[in-house]
C-alpha positions as YAML, in Angstrom:
chain: A
units: angstrom
residues:
- id: 1
  name: UNK
  ca: [0.33, -0.16, -0.19]
- id: 2
  name: UNK
  ca: [0.67, 3.17, -0.46]
- id: 3
  name: UNK
  ca: [0.00, 6.78, -1.00]
- id: 4
  name: UNK
  ca: [0.21, 8.55, -4.24]
- id: 5
  name: UNK
  ca: [-0.13, 12.78, -3.89]
- id: 6
  name: UNK
  ca: [-1.23, 13.00, -8.23]
- id: 7
  name: UNK
  ca: [-0.36, 17.04, -9.65]
- id: 8
  name: UNK
  ca: [-0.44, 19.11, -13.00]
- id: 9
  name: UNK
  ca: [2.99, 19.59, -13.12]
- id: 10
  name: UNK
  ca: [4.82, 22.51, -14.09]
- id: 11
  name: UNK
  ca: [8.60, 22.61, -15.58]
- id: 12
  name: UNK
  ca: [8.78, 25.76, -12.87]
- id: 13
  name: UNK
  ca: [11.05, 24.37, -9.66]
- id: 14
  name: UNK
  ca: [9.21, 26.05, -7.40]
- id: 15
  name: UNK
  ca: [6.49, 24.74, -7.74]
- id: 16
  name: UNK
  ca: [8.35, 21.14, -8.23]
- id: 17
  name: UNK
  ca: [9.21, 22.77, -5.00]
- id: 18
  name: UNK
  ca: [6.09, 22.78, -3.53]
- id: 19
  name: UNK
  ca: [5.34, 19.22, -4.58]
- id: 20
  name: UNK
  ca: [7.64, 18.06, -2.28]
- id: 21
  name: UNK
  ca: [7.17, 19.87, 0.47]
- id: 22
  name: UNK
  ca: [3.13, 18.91, 0.10]
- id: 23
  name: UNK
  ca: [4.40, 15.08, -0.37]
- id: 24
  name: UNK
  ca: [7.29, 15.76, 2.74]
- id: 25
  name: UNK
  ca: [4.22, 17.13, 4.90]
- id: 26
  name: UNK
  ca: [1.98, 14.43, 4.19]
- id: 27
  name: UNK
  ca: [4.46, 11.45, 4.62]
- id: 28
  name: UNK
  ca: [5.57, 13.00, 7.62]
- id: 29
  name: UNK
  ca: [1.70, 11.85, 9.13]
- id: 30
  name: UNK
  ca: [1.37, 8.38, 7.01]
- id: 31
  name: UNK
  ca: [2.52, 4.71, 7.78]
- id: 32
  name: UNK
  ca: [2.81, 4.54, 4.48]
- id: 33
  name: UNK
  ca: [5.39, 5.42, 1.54]
- id: 34
  name: UNK
  ca: [3.96, 8.87, -0.17]
- id: 35
  name: UNK
  ca: [4.99, 8.94, -3.61]
- id: 36
  name: UNK
  ca: [4.05, 11.97, -6.74]
- id: 37
  name: UNK
  ca: [3.05, 11.65, -9.88]
- id: 38
  name: UNK
  ca: [2.59, 14.10, -12.77]
- id: 39
  name: UNK
  ca: [-0.51, 14.25, -15.02]
- id: 40
  name: UNK
  ca: [1.37, 16.54, -17.27]
- id: 41
  name: UNK
  ca: [4.48, 17.58, -18.29]
- id: 42
  name: UNK
  ca: [6.95, 16.44, -16.16]
- id: 43
  name: UNK
  ca: [7.92, 12.66, -15.60]
- id: 44
  name: UNK
  ca: [7.55, 10.62, -13.41]
- id: 45
  name: UNK
  ca: [3.96, 10.48, -14.99]
- id: 46
  name: UNK
  ca: [1.01, 9.25, -12.97]
- id: 47
  name: UNK
  ca: [0.77, 5.53, -14.68]
- id: 48
  name: UNK
  ca: [4.63, 4.76, -14.04]
- id: 49
  name: UNK
  ca: [4.10, 5.06, -10.14]
- id: 50
  name: UNK
  ca: [0.42, 3.37, -9.78]
- id: 51
  name: UNK
  ca: [1.97, -0.08, -9.49]
- id: 52
  name: UNK
  ca: [0.76, -1.65, -6.30]
- id: 53
  name: UNK
  ca: [-2.90, -1.48, -4.65]
- id: 54
  name: UNK
  ca: [-2.98, 2.56, -2.85]
- id: 55
  name: UNK
  ca: [-4.86, 5.85, -2.76]
- id: 56
  name: UNK
  ca: [-4.47, 8.19, -5.29]
- id: 57
  name: UNK
  ca: [-4.96, 11.70, -4.02]
- id: 58
  name: UNK
  ca: [-5.09, 14.71, -6.80]
- id: 59
  name: UNK
  ca: [-3.36, 17.25, -5.77]
- id: 60
  name: UNK
  ca: [-5.83, 19.66, -7.94]
- id: 61
  name: UNK
  ca: [-8.07, 23.03, -6.98]
- id: 62
  name: UNK
  ca: [-10.67, 22.06, -9.06]
- id: 63
  name: UNK
  ca: [-11.77, 19.09, -10.65]
- id: 64
  name: UNK
  ca: [-11.09, 19.49, -14.77]
- id: 65
  name: UNK
  ca: [-9.67, 17.48, -17.76]
- id: 66
  name: UNK
  ca: [-6.75, 16.44, -16.20]
- id: 67
  name: UNK
  ca: [-8.65, 14.99, -12.78]
- id: 68
  name: UNK
  ca: [-11.66, 13.53, -15.23]
- id: 69
  name: UNK
  ca: [-9.89, 12.40, -17.64]
- id: 70
  name: UNK
  ca: [-5.91, 12.09, -17.78]
- id: 71
  name: UNK
  ca: [-5.90, 10.49, -14.51]
- id: 72
  name: UNK
  ca: [-8.56, 7.93, -14.45]
- id: 73
  name: UNK
  ca: [-7.01, 7.24, -17.79]
- id: 74
  name: UNK
  ca: [-3.37, 6.21, -17.01]
- id: 75
  name: UNK
  ca: [-4.29, 4.33, -13.85]
- id: 76
  name: UNK
  ca: [-6.48, 2.38, -16.47]
- id: 77
  name: UNK
  ca: [-9.47, 0.45, -13.21]
- id: 78
  name: UNK
  ca: [-6.23, -1.10, -11.78]
- id: 79
  name: UNK
  ca: [-6.97, -3.40, -8.78]
- id: 80
  name: UNK
  ca: [-6.29, -2.29, -5.76]
- id: 81
  name: UNK
  ca: [-6.68, 1.08, -5.88]
- id: 82
  name: UNK
  ca: [-8.41, 3.78, -5.37]
- id: 83
  name: UNK
  ca: [-8.86, 7.33, -6.60]
- id: 84
  name: UNK
  ca: [-10.85, 9.89, -4.09]
- id: 85
  name: UNK
  ca: [-12.22, 13.79, -5.12]
- id: 86
  name: UNK
  ca: [-9.73, 16.04, -5.72]
- id: 87
  name: UNK
  ca: [-8.26, 18.65, -3.03]
- id: 88
  name: UNK
  ca: [-11.10, 20.92, -4.51]
- id: 89
  name: UNK
  ca: [-12.55, 23.44, -1.86]
- id: 90
  name: UNK
  ca: [-11.03, 22.39, 1.28]
- id: 91
  name: UNK
  ca: [-7.99, 24.27, 0.06]
- id: 92
  name: UNK
  ca: [-10.74, 27.59, 0.27]
- id: 93
  name: UNK
  ca: [-9.33, 27.59, 4.95]
- id: 94
  name: UNK
  ca: [-5.90, 27.99, 3.39]
- id: 95
  name: UNK
  ca: [-6.46, 30.24, 1.51]
- id: 96
  name: UNK
  ca: [-8.49, 32.60, 3.62]
- id: 97
  name: UNK
  ca: [-5.31, 32.43, 6.08]
- id: 98
  name: UNK
  ca: [-2.99, 33.15, 3.09]
- id: 99
  name: UNK
  ca: [-4.95, 36.53, 1.48]
- id: 100
  name: UNK
  ca: [-4.86, 36.94, 5.86]
- id: 101
  name: UNK
  ca: [-1.05, 36.81, 6.08]
- id: 102
  name: UNK
  ca: [-1.17, 39.18, 2.55]
- id: 103
  name: UNK
  ca: [-2.82, 41.26, 4.95]
- id: 104
  name: UNK
  ca: [-6.45, 41.63, 3.36]
- id: 105
  name: UNK
  ca: [-8.90, 44.49, 4.90]
- id: 106
  name: UNK
  ca: [-11.92, 44.79, 6.60]
- id: 107
  name: UNK
  ca: [-13.64, 46.66, 3.09]
- id: 108
  name: UNK
  ca: [-11.38, 45.58, 0.83]
- id: 109
  name: UNK
  ca: [-12.79, 44.33, -2.40]
- id: 110
  name: UNK
  ca: [-11.34, 40.78, -2.69]
- id: 111
  name: UNK
  ca: [-10.97, 38.92, -6.13]
- id: 112
  name: UNK
  ca: [-10.93, 35.37, -6.48]
- id: 113
  name: UNK
  ca: [-7.45, 34.26, -8.82]
- id: 114
  name: UNK
  ca: [-8.41, 31.40, -10.55]
- id: 115
  name: UNK
  ca: [-6.00, 29.71, -13.45]
- id: 116
  name: UNK
  ca: [-8.75, 28.76, -15.55]
- id: 117
  name: UNK
  ca: [-9.89, 26.16, -17.55]
- id: 118
  name: UNK
  ca: [-12.14, 25.36, -20.51]
- id: 119
  name: UNK
  ca: [-14.31, 22.32, -18.02]
- id: 120
  name: UNK
  ca: [-17.74, 24.28, -17.26]
- id: 121
  name: UNK
  ca: [-17.30, 21.95, -14.08]
- id: 122
  name: UNK
  ca: [-14.13, 23.86, -12.51]
- id: 123
  name: UNK
  ca: [-14.97, 26.84, -12.82]
- id: 124
  name: UNK
  ca: [-18.26, 25.77, -11.17]
- id: 125
  name: UNK
  ca: [-15.70, 24.93, -8.73]
- id: 126
  name: UNK
  ca: [-14.06, 27.92, -9.14]
- id: 127
  name: UNK
  ca: [-17.14, 30.63, -8.71]
- id: 128
  name: UNK
  ca: [-18.39, 28.13, -5.57]
- id: 129
  name: UNK
  ca: [-14.53, 29.27, -3.90]
- id: 130
  name: UNK
  ca: [-15.41, 32.58, -4.72]
- id: 131
  name: UNK
  ca: [-18.17, 32.71, -2.10]
- id: 132
  name: UNK
  ca: [-17.13, 30.61, 0.28]
- id: 133
  name: UNK
  ca: [-14.04, 33.31, 0.23]
- id: 134
  name: UNK
  ca: [-16.61, 36.30, 0.44]
- id: 135
  name: UNK
  ca: [-14.86, 38.11, -2.87]
- id: 136
  name: UNK
  ca: [-16.98, 40.27, -4.56]
- id: 137
  name: UNK
  ca: [-15.67, 38.52, -8.28]
- id: 138
  name: UNK
  ca: [-13.74, 36.34, -9.71]
- id: 139
  name: UNK
  ca: [-11.03, 36.53, -12.59]
- id: 140
  name: UNK
  ca: [-8.75, 34.55, -14.52]
- id: 141
  name: UNK
  ca: [-4.84, 34.53, -15.37]
- id: 142
  name: UNK
  ca: [-5.27, 32.21, -18.76]
- id: 143
  name: UNK
  ca: [-7.87, 30.23, -21.25]
- id: 144
  name: UNK
  ca: [-11.40, 31.76, -19.37]
- id: 145
  name: UNK
  ca: [-12.60, 35.25, -18.75]
- id: 146
  name: UNK
  ca: [-12.54, 37.95, -16.85]
- id: 147
  name: UNK
  ca: [-9.02, 38.50, -16.63]
- id: 148
  name: UNK
  ca: [-7.94, 38.75, -12.80]
- id: 149
  name: UNK
  ca: [-6.37, 42.83, -14.35]
- id: 150
  name: UNK
  ca: [-9.96, 43.75, -15.55]
- id: 151
  name: UNK
  ca: [-11.61, 42.84, -12.72]
- id: 152
  name: UNK
  ca: [-9.14, 44.61, -10.43]
- id: 153
  name: UNK
  ca: [-9.38, 47.47, -12.84]
- id: 154
  name: UNK
  ca: [-13.62, 47.02, -12.78]
- id: 155
  name: UNK
  ca: [-13.11, 47.30, -9.28]
- id: 156
  name: UNK
  ca: [-11.06, 50.77, -8.74]
- id: 157
  name: UNK
  ca: [-12.17, 53.86, -6.61]
- id: 158
  name: UNK
  ca: [-11.84, 50.82, -3.72]
- id: 159
  name: UNK
  ca: [-8.80, 48.80, -2.26]
- id: 160
  name: UNK
  ca: [-8.54, 45.61, -4.31]
- id: 161
  name: UNK
  ca: [-7.45, 42.44, -2.55]
- id: 162
  name: UNK
  ca: [-6.47, 39.15, -5.02]
- id: 163
  name: UNK
  ca: [-6.32, 35.76, -2.85]
- id: 164
  name: UNK
  ca: [-5.26, 33.64, -5.21]
- id: 165
  name: UNK
  ca: [-6.46, 30.66, -6.50]
- id: 166
  name: UNK
  ca: [-3.79, 28.61, -7.04]
- id: 167
  name: UNK
  ca: [-1.31, 25.92, -5.72]
- id: 168
  name: UNK
  ca: [2.39, 27.28, -6.46]
- id: 169
  name: UNK
  ca: [4.12, 30.42, -7.52]
- id: 170
  name: UNK
  ca: [5.27, 30.31, -11.11]
- id: 171
  name: UNK
  ca: [4.22, 31.58, -14.40]
- id: 172
  name: UNK
  ca: [0.35, 32.38, -13.35]
- id: 173
  name: UNK
  ca: [0.96, 33.69, -10.23]
- id: 174
  name: UNK
  ca: [3.65, 35.81, -11.22]
- id: 175
  name: UNK
  ca: [0.73, 37.69, -13.67]
- id: 176
  name: UNK
  ca: [-0.93, 38.51, -10.55]
- id: 177
  name: UNK
  ca: [1.70, 40.31, -9.41]
- id: 178
  name: UNK
  ca: [1.73, 42.62, -11.81]
- id: 179
  name: UNK
  ca: [-2.66, 42.19, -12.36]
- id: 180
  name: UNK
  ca: [-2.94, 46.08, -10.31]
- id: 181
  name: UNK
  ca: [-4.12, 44.75, -7.03]
- id: 182
  name: UNK
  ca: [-3.53, 46.39, -3.16]
- id: 183
  name: UNK
  ca: [-2.90, 42.90, -1.60]
- id: 184
  name: UNK
  ca: [-2.24, 39.18, -3.68]
- id: 185
  name: UNK
  ca: [-2.02, 36.32, -1.22]
- id: 186
  name: UNK
  ca: [0.98, 33.99, -1.90]
- id: 187
  name: UNK
  ca: [-0.36, 30.05, -3.46]
- id: 188
  name: UNK
  ca: [-1.97, 27.45, -1.95]
- id: 189
  name: UNK
  ca: [0.95, 26.04, -1.05]
- id: 190
  name: UNK
  ca: [2.33, 23.54, 1.66]
- id: 191
  name: UNK
  ca: [0.18, 25.37, 3.89]
- id: 192
  name: UNK
  ca: [-1.15, 22.68, 7.01]
- id: 193
  name: UNK
  ca: [-4.96, 23.05, 6.27]
- id: 194
  name: UNK
  ca: [-4.13, 21.98, 2.42]
- id: 195
  name: UNK
  ca: [-1.97, 18.63, 4.66]
- id: 196
  name: UNK
  ca: [-4.44, 18.08, 6.51]
- id: 197
  name: UNK
  ca: [-7.22, 17.43, 4.18]
- id: 198
  name: UNK
  ca: [-5.29, 15.59, 2.07]
- id: 199
  name: UNK
  ca: [-4.40, 13.12, 4.89]
- id: 200
  name: UNK
  ca: [-8.18, 13.27, 5.35]
- id: 201
  name: UNK
  ca: [-8.85, 12.19, 1.46]
- id: 202
  name: UNK
  ca: [-6.31, 9.62, 2.26]
- id: 203
  name: UNK
  ca: [-8.16, 7.87, 5.18]
- id: 204
  name: UNK
  ca: [-11.36, 7.96, 4.09]
- id: 205
  name: UNK
  ca: [-10.13, 5.96, 0.53]
- id: 206
  name: UNK
  ca: [-7.88, 3.45, 2.97]
- id: 207
  name: UNK
  ca: [-10.96, 2.19, 5.33]
- id: 208
  name: UNK
  ca: [-12.82, 2.25, 2.19]
- id: 209
  name: UNK
  ca: [-10.02, -0.35, 0.89]
- id: 210
  name: UNK
  ca: [-9.85, -1.78, 3.68]
- id: 211
  name: UNK
  ca: [-13.72, -2.51, 3.58]
- id: 212
  name: UNK
  ca: [-13.64, -4.20, 0.43]
- id: 213
  name: UNK
  ca: [-10.17, -6.84, 0.87]
...
């Protein structure tokens, strides 16, 4: 038995470091090996690390193509493998904490900034996250509209705080730095609340495996 943390994948070393940090933090709280697999861009891919009984936890903020199609295809219906729901909305408490760390003030117009997706269900998750964060609006870095800078511009006249709905630093988060907001929070990263949410995913799936054994 092992725990596979499935990430999107990035060539940015800062993003890879976040993946490694999350895996290390999760590994400190479980009694099975923890390995990292990537859905895209870099190796090892999820397919190559799912080689026996395991729990696969997608560390994604929404269930777009990779979560719904790509990762299940890479797993390939193998016996003894449980695929959990993605991190998703369980990241909201960590996003709120990052926003507080950044210096959000009462009365600020909050914009939730997400990567964007062509998947309507993923965009619906972003809108639900925005409601939970208490955001006035949603802006996207790529793929979807409106773009973050346009949303920030539309809210001028008020102090604007951008809540980053991104997992790790990189090109997408770099766009937020130049969006014109007064406050931009850091990406979710290896926040303890994210680690706790991933552990809950793992233990719930492990119980399923144990009942079916």
